[in-house]
């Protein structure tokens, strides 16, 4: 049965709308039932030998059923993308089941191994999920950056469509700082395809949210340039407001504290008649109004909020202004339609068997056959079929990412330089040596482009903007950084907010799987703030976003900046981050090789992200001793990108092995020279990736599927000696290397907050200067 709300005759149009709402109501009730039953089966029906709580969020799902039913079964197009609040994942799976996108067998597998995930997951769920959610605030903001990524791809390569980007979020998520960092970014104000729907149920995990903060929050969105729509009351309440005493009733509800309103949801009709009028001047008219309302109507009216009124929701979707972002505040009841509705502790409450039976009877469902579909000849089945056809996305071929050269052929640089400078130089070389690959590179910065050495690249490729901008300083001879904004630009600049940076980075890194167009995204951030960005970046990797995060400058080598800007833990974070390869190169040529290897892993199935920790410390580049012979140079490159290479091999048997990383190489080599004069010859190993070496060691033990050849070449058993490790970061980063050959070890690094000062003074303070290395070696081997 086809349903068409468009008609030239107003009477027919009204009839069609009523029929549409009736059928949507049938689907809404089925979605409520299925989402509740999915969680019920996981907790109460499915065998659970461990006895541990499986969990789920029936109440949080129930508050979203109307919003999501109206959206999927009437509003969405195949080009739209939706981020669903984490605790409403059963609603999404119920909808996908009704649309034929999820096999019935999965409905019994919520939170089981290989089954439906606890929260929506693009990479792990068996049914369509547009955005992974689960970490509060991050999933809500992802569509903002998805919109930017879509525009970028469509402008440069085409084929990304023009759909809206929806976020469905709980009102408690608005407490997250990541939300407001994203909302106020200047880039966001022009994203007219953005629509947020806030499930305003006035409850958080533990309590009813006190106060009435909605007006303040609405003002914050308005100030940021968003269209703000509010759905507070449903039609039943609006009809009561039109009666004598209705104005007083509206004022009473508008000014009522959240906890008082929530208590009304747990009242009998008689208790409502006693409580609802209140004690103010409007109590008499309200009491008189309620005296003419029967018990069922009164019970339904109290919970008749705009977020559960399908007609109001459709009207709101119809009034979205596509020239600016839109937020819809949809008032709802947490647990709407369930026996637990409105209870202040219903967040994780699960319905009992008796409550499930009562719900089944009220909704006309069968507890023993919970997954039945609609009758084939029903209007609801027709609506589901029409929606499935409307939303079905055509198969999309994925463009193969262009080949990235392993070596740009640059001669080993001389003089002094640092790895941060090498980043910018390598990107410029890429535009000349591999323009097709360079054309897929897009860089992102939170207002630190010039201070992270991207100036030359930025001048070369320009700044991305949907429209051509005017460079007012183009004729200023003293201007070095040229800010040319154009649709073909390859650099995106955000405000100073690291969470925004990595949110955008993740979405740029997912375009290969969304629209079939791979990008090679690189984000630069001061390394001390990688910790701040870590959670959203990690979540972006989990969601399939492949990107390169460059942390620079790093470590206590940034001596003059003091402890607040001296990163300590980031080398360890690089080892521990799944889906990512971390590098800390020591020389410019190492940086180039590691960057190229990282770029070659992006934009494809089974690809990988990368983290490069770079330094501004000037280092004599001749110390790299890059072989001139092409075959020997290639061997050095392979070792570098595999995790380490021998920088110096002493003649004969060494007394000690120095394993050093990044900016500390000069101290290690100087210590090796002094140890030689003390008749304690040392091998020096330059570690470029403790991450890959750790994986290689686990592979040796049969604990991971990874190559391990690099350990045999760099730490051969016949040269096993006591080991000293040296890193401009926490000393435990390289401690595991002692297990390669089971040798004694001393680990040097930074385990205290830093100090401002000259480099020699700071290194001496942390015990990582040359004197400290020599003394530690003597203590280790003598």
XYZ file of N, CA and C in Angstrom, residues 64-189:
378
model
N 13.874 7.382 22.143
C 14.275 7.733 20.782
C 13.391 7.118 19.710
N 12.435 6.249 20.070
C 11.718 5.495 19.039
C 10.917 6.399 18.107
N 10.252 7.415 18.639
C 9.445 8.302 17.787
C 10.355 9.094 16.846
N 11.428 9.662 17.401
C 12.350 10.472 16.601
C 12.922 9.656 15.458
N 13.367 8.448 15.743
C 14.021 7.632 14.731
C 13.023 7.027 13.751
N 11.819 6.696 14.218
C 10.803 6.182 13.298
C 10.437 7.235 12.260
N 10.173 8.452 12.709
C 9.821 9.522 11.774
C 10.965 9.805 10.802
N 12.182 9.683 11.282
C 13.339 9.992 10.453
C 13.551 8.927 9.382
N 13.659 7.677 9.789
C 13.971 6.607 8.840
C 12.814 6.301 7.890
N 11.591 6.314 8.413
C 10.475 5.842 7.600
C 9.744 6.962 6.863
N 10.294 8.194 6.957
C 9.686 9.269 6.186
C 10.691 10.261 5.635
N 11.707 10.613 6.405
C 12.517 11.783 6.076
C 13.811 11.477 5.335
N 14.524 10.440 5.724
C 15.871 10.214 5.217
C 15.890 9.887 3.729
N 17.016 10.247 3.089
C 17.310 9.808 1.735
C 18.577 8.953 1.771
N 18.870 8.313 0.663
C 20.045 7.442 0.637
C 21.347 8.215 0.776
N 21.320 9.519 0.493
C 22.541 10.312 0.620
C 22.791 10.803 2.043
N 21.774 10.704 2.906
C 21.919 11.182 4.278
C 22.741 10.207 5.104
N 23.367 10.717 6.149
C 24.104 9.891 7.105
C 23.651 10.275 8.507
N 23.582 9.277 9.412
C 23.056 9.524 10.753
C 23.983 8.935 11.799
N 24.293 9.748 12.794
C 25.004 9.285 13.992
C 23.971 9.071 15.094
N 23.858 7.850 15.576
C 22.836 7.486 16.556
C 23.444 7.448 17.948
N 22.763 8.050 18.912
C 23.306 8.079 20.276
C 23.579 6.646 20.741
N 24.656 6.444 21.486
C 25.113 5.085 21.802
C 24.043 4.189 22.408
N 23.286 4.716 23.369
C 22.361 3.858 24.095
C 21.094 3.545 23.324
N 20.954 4.097 22.126
C 19.801 3.780 21.271
C 20.170 2.777 20.192
N 21.287 2.089 20.333
C 21.678 1.120 19.304
C 20.611 0.055 19.051
N 19.881 -0.455 20.068
C 18.834 -1.423 19.752
C 17.745 -0.867 18.838
N 17.478 0.434 18.924
C 16.494 1.047 18.027
C 17.006 1.000 16.597
N 18.266 1.325 16.399
C 18.845 1.278 15.062
C 18.771 -0.136 14.493
N 19.094 -1.129 15.306
C 19.051 -2.505 14.818
C 17.618 -2.945 14.530
N 16.666 -2.512 15.352
C 15.263 -2.832 15.093
C 14.813 -2.242 13.763
N 15.190 -1.006 13.496
C 14.827 -0.354 12.239
C 15.476 -1.062 11.061
N 16.761 -1.380 11.183
C 17.433 -2.084 10.092
C 16.794 -3.446 9.835
N 16.325 -4.100 10.882
C 15.621 -5.374 10.717
C 14.337 -5.176 9.915
N 13.565 -4.167 10.250
C 12.322 -3.904 9.528
C 12.583 -3.472 8.089
N 13.736 -2.908 7.823
C 14.089 -2.496 6.466
C 14.740 -3.620 5.666
N 14.907 -4.793 6.285
C 15.517 -5.913 5.584
C 17.025 -5.854 5.525
N 17.646 -5.024 6.365
C 19.095 -4.856 6.361
C 19.797 -5.659 7.451
N 19.045 -6.400 8.244
C 19.626 -7.179 9.342
C 18.884 -8.495 9.449
N 19.642 -9.579 9.425
C 19.034 -10.899 9.541
C 18.471 -11.105 10.940
N 17.347 -11.817 11.016
C 16.669 -12.032 12.296
C 17.568 -12.702 13.324
N 18.496 -13.534 12.868
C 19.347 -14.262 13.813
C 20.144 -13.331 14.708
N 20.439 -12.119 14.237
C 21.230 -11.187 15.040
C 20.424 -10.539 16.163
N 19.101 -10.596 16.084
C 18.298 -9.943 17.119
C 18.483 -10.594 18.485
N 18.961 -11.821 18.493
C 19.217 -12.517 19.763
C 20.684 -12.404 20.181
N 21.453 -11.588 19.464
C 22.905 -11.570 19.685
C 23.439 -10.208 20.111
N 22.612 -9.400 20.765
C 23.114 -8.128 21.276
C 24.202 -8.377 22.317
N 25.340 -7.756 22.124
C 26.473 -7.829 23.053
C 27.048 -9.229 23.198
N 26.780 -10.092 22.242
C 27.433 -11.401 22.236
C 28.639 -11.341 21.310
N 29.553 -12.290 21.452
C 30.762 -12.289 20.639
C 30.393 -12.478 19.170
N 30.799 -11.504 18.337
C 30.478 -11.562 16.925
C 29.072 -11.098 16.589
N 28.322 -10.645 17.592
C 26.956 -10.218 17.368
C 26.831 -8.714 17.280
N 25.654 -8.210 17.650
C 25.418 -6.775 17.639
C 26.241 -6.118 18.743
N 26.907 -5.026 18.397
C 27.777 -4.361 19.353
C 26.970 -3.600 20.413
N 27.628 -3.308 21.511
C 26.965 -2.562 22.580
C 26.492 -1.206 22.080
N 27.318 -0.579 21.254
C 27.000 0.727 20.688
C 27.237 0.660 19.183
N 26.593 1.508 18.412
C 26.723 1.413 16.952
C 28.185 1.450 16.505
N 28.532 0.522 15.618
C 29.915 0.420 15.138
C 29.929 0.225 13.633
N 30.607 1.128 12.925
C 30.732 0.998 11.476
C 31.520 -0.249 11.095
N 32.494 -0.608 11.909
C 33.414 -1.665 11.524
C 33.019 -3.041 12.048
N 32.142 -3.115 13.054
C 31.872 -4.405 13.681
C 30.419 -4.857 13.601
N 29.486 -3.950 13.456
C 28.088 -4.358 13.376
C 27.784 -4.959 12.008
N 26.881 -5.933 11.939
C 26.576 -6.579 10.660
C 25.607 -5.790 9.795
N 24.962 -4.767 10.333
C 23.993 -3.986 9.581
C 24.539 -2.577 9.336
N 23.889 -1.790 8.482
C 24.427 -0.465 8.149
C 24.496 0.461 9.357
N 25.667 0.997 9.610
C 25.902 1.998 10.655
C 26.740 3.105 10.024
N 26.235 4.312 10.039
C 26.936 5.417 9.380
C 28.089 5.963 10.216
N 27.882 6.062 11.521
C 28.904 6.603 12.414
C 29.008 5.722 13.656
N 30.218 5.385 14.025
C 30.419 4.696 15.297
C 30.214 5.701 16.425
N 29.503 5.261 17.457
C 29.325 6.105 18.633
C 29.598 5.269 19.871
N 29.652 5.922 21.010
C 29.942 5.197 22.240
C 30.703 6.046 23.222
N 31.636 6.837 22.734
C 32.356 7.754 23.600
C 31.601 9.076 23.580
N 31.113 9.495 24.721
C 30.142 10.582 24.801
C 30.685 11.852 24.154
N 29.888 12.435 23.277
C 30.233 13.671 22.602
C 30.945 13.479 21.280
N 31.722 12.414 21.142
C 32.522 12.228 19.935
C 31.645 11.806 18.754
N 30.748 10.856 18.980
C 29.849 10.439 17.912
C 28.918 11.555 17.489
N 28.536 12.406 18.441
C 27.627 13.508 18.114
C 28.289 14.516 17.189
N 29.568 14.778 17.395
C 30.257 15.779 16.580
C 30.792 15.212 15.275
N 30.900 13.893 15.160
C 31.487 13.291 13.957
C 30.814 13.748 12.667
N 29.463 13.862 12.610
C 28.859 14.319 11.354
C 29.262 15.726 10.928
N 29.664 16.576 11.877
C 30.181 17.883 11.486
C 31.401 17.710 10.591
N 32.309 16.875 11.032
C 33.545 16.663 10.273
C 33.265 15.776 9.065
N 32.261 14.913 9.171
C 31.853 14.148 7.996
C 31.333 15.055 6.896
N 30.632 16.120 7.289
C 30.126 17.074 6.303
C 31.274 17.791 5.602
N 32.292 18.188 6.358
C 33.457 18.839 5.757
C 34.158 17.869 4.806
N 34.337 16.621 5.258
C 35.002 15.618 4.422
C 34.203 15.372 3.142
N 32.878 15.307 3.242
C 32.045 15.098 2.056
C 32.220 16.255 1.075
N 32.197 17.476 1.581
C 32.363 18.635 0.709
C 33.740 18.618 0.036
N 34.749 18.266 0.803
C 36.102 18.222 0.246
C 36.176 17.208 -0.888
N 35.679 15.999 -0.625
C 35.720 14.944 -1.633
C 34.896 15.325 -2.853
N 33.698 15.840 -2.632
C 32.829 16.172 -3.759
C 33.425 17.287 -4.607
N 34.054 18.262 -3.962
C 34.646 19.361 -4.707
C 35.849 18.953 -5.531
N 36.631 17.996 -5.034
C 37.862 17.616 -5.727
C 37.675 16.437 -6.671
N 36.790 15.492 -6.291
C 36.680 14.257 -7.074
C 35.251 13.958 -7.539
N 34.248 14.608 -6.913
C 32.858 14.367 -7.278
C 32.327 13.065 -6.699
N 31.007 12.892 -6.795
C 30.382 11.624 -6.441
C 30.052 11.430 -4.984
N 30.192 12.473 -4.149
C 29.921 12.311 -2.718
C 28.493 12.712 -2.353
N 27.692 13.089 -3.313
C 26.303 13.421 -3.021
C 26.166 14.727 -2.273
N 24.943 14.948 -1.773
C 24.671 16.213 -1.087
C 23.722 16.006 0.081
N 23.812 14.863 0.719
C 22.865 14.555 1.783
C 23.135 15.296 3.076
N 22.123 15.251 3.946
C 22.284 15.820 5.284
C 23.110 14.887 6.169
N 23.666 15.492 7.210
C 24.432 14.753 8.207
C 23.735 14.960 9.549
N 23.089 13.908 10.043
C 22.303 13.991 11.272
C 23.087 13.469 12.467
N 22.877 14.115 13.608
C 23.348 13.593 14.893
C 22.144 13.452 15.814
N 21.942 12.266 16.345
C 20.911 12.029 17.343
C 21.620 11.853 18.678
N 21.429 12.789 19.591
C 22.193 12.769 20.829
C 21.312 13.014 22.034
N 21.758 12.524 23.161
C 21.055 12.768 24.403
C 21.391 14.135 24.965
N 20.462 14.690 25.745
C 20.712 16.024 26.287
C 21.892 16.049 27.243
N 22.168 14.928 27.920
C 23.314 14.895 28.831
C 24.633 15.016 28.074
N 24.638 14.647 26.787
C 25.865 14.787 26.000
C 26.267 16.242 25.829
N 25.302 17.143 25.981
C 25.615 18.560 25.828
C 26.508 19.078 26.951
N 26.735 18.258 27.976
C 27.680 18.634 29.032
C 29.128 18.474 28.578
N 29.347 17.737 27.485
C 30.703 17.450 27.039
C 31.335 18.677 26.390
N 32.549 18.966 26.789
C 33.250 20.100 26.197
C 33.497 19.932 24.711
N 33.661 18.682 24.253
C 33.898 18.446 22.830
C 32.752 18.968 21.979
N 31.540 18.946 22.535
C 30.382 19.451 21.795
C 30.580 20.927 21.473
N 30.944 21.689 22.462
C 31.004 23.141 22.291
C 32.252 23.578 21.561
N 33.333 22.819 21.688
C 34.501 23.109 20.863
C 34.147 22.990 19.387
N 33.325 21.999 19.064
C 32.940 21.790 17.670
C 31.921 22.816 17.205
N 30.906 23.079 18.026
C 29.823 23.982 17.627
C 30.357 25.368 17.302
N 31.331 25.847 18.072
C 31.793 27.224 17.887
C 32.894 27.370 16.841
N 33.388 26.263 16.284
C 34.440 26.407 15.286
C 33.902 27.152 14.065
N 34.648 28.128 13.544
C 34.146 28.920 12.416
C 33.763 28.092 11.200
N 34.404 26.934 11.020
C 34.104 26.096 9.869
C 32.669 25.585 9.896
N 32.137 25.384 11.096
C 30.847 24.702 11.245
C 29.668 25.583 10.862
N 29.785 26.879 11.065
C 28.644 27.772 10.851
C 28.099 27.716 9.434
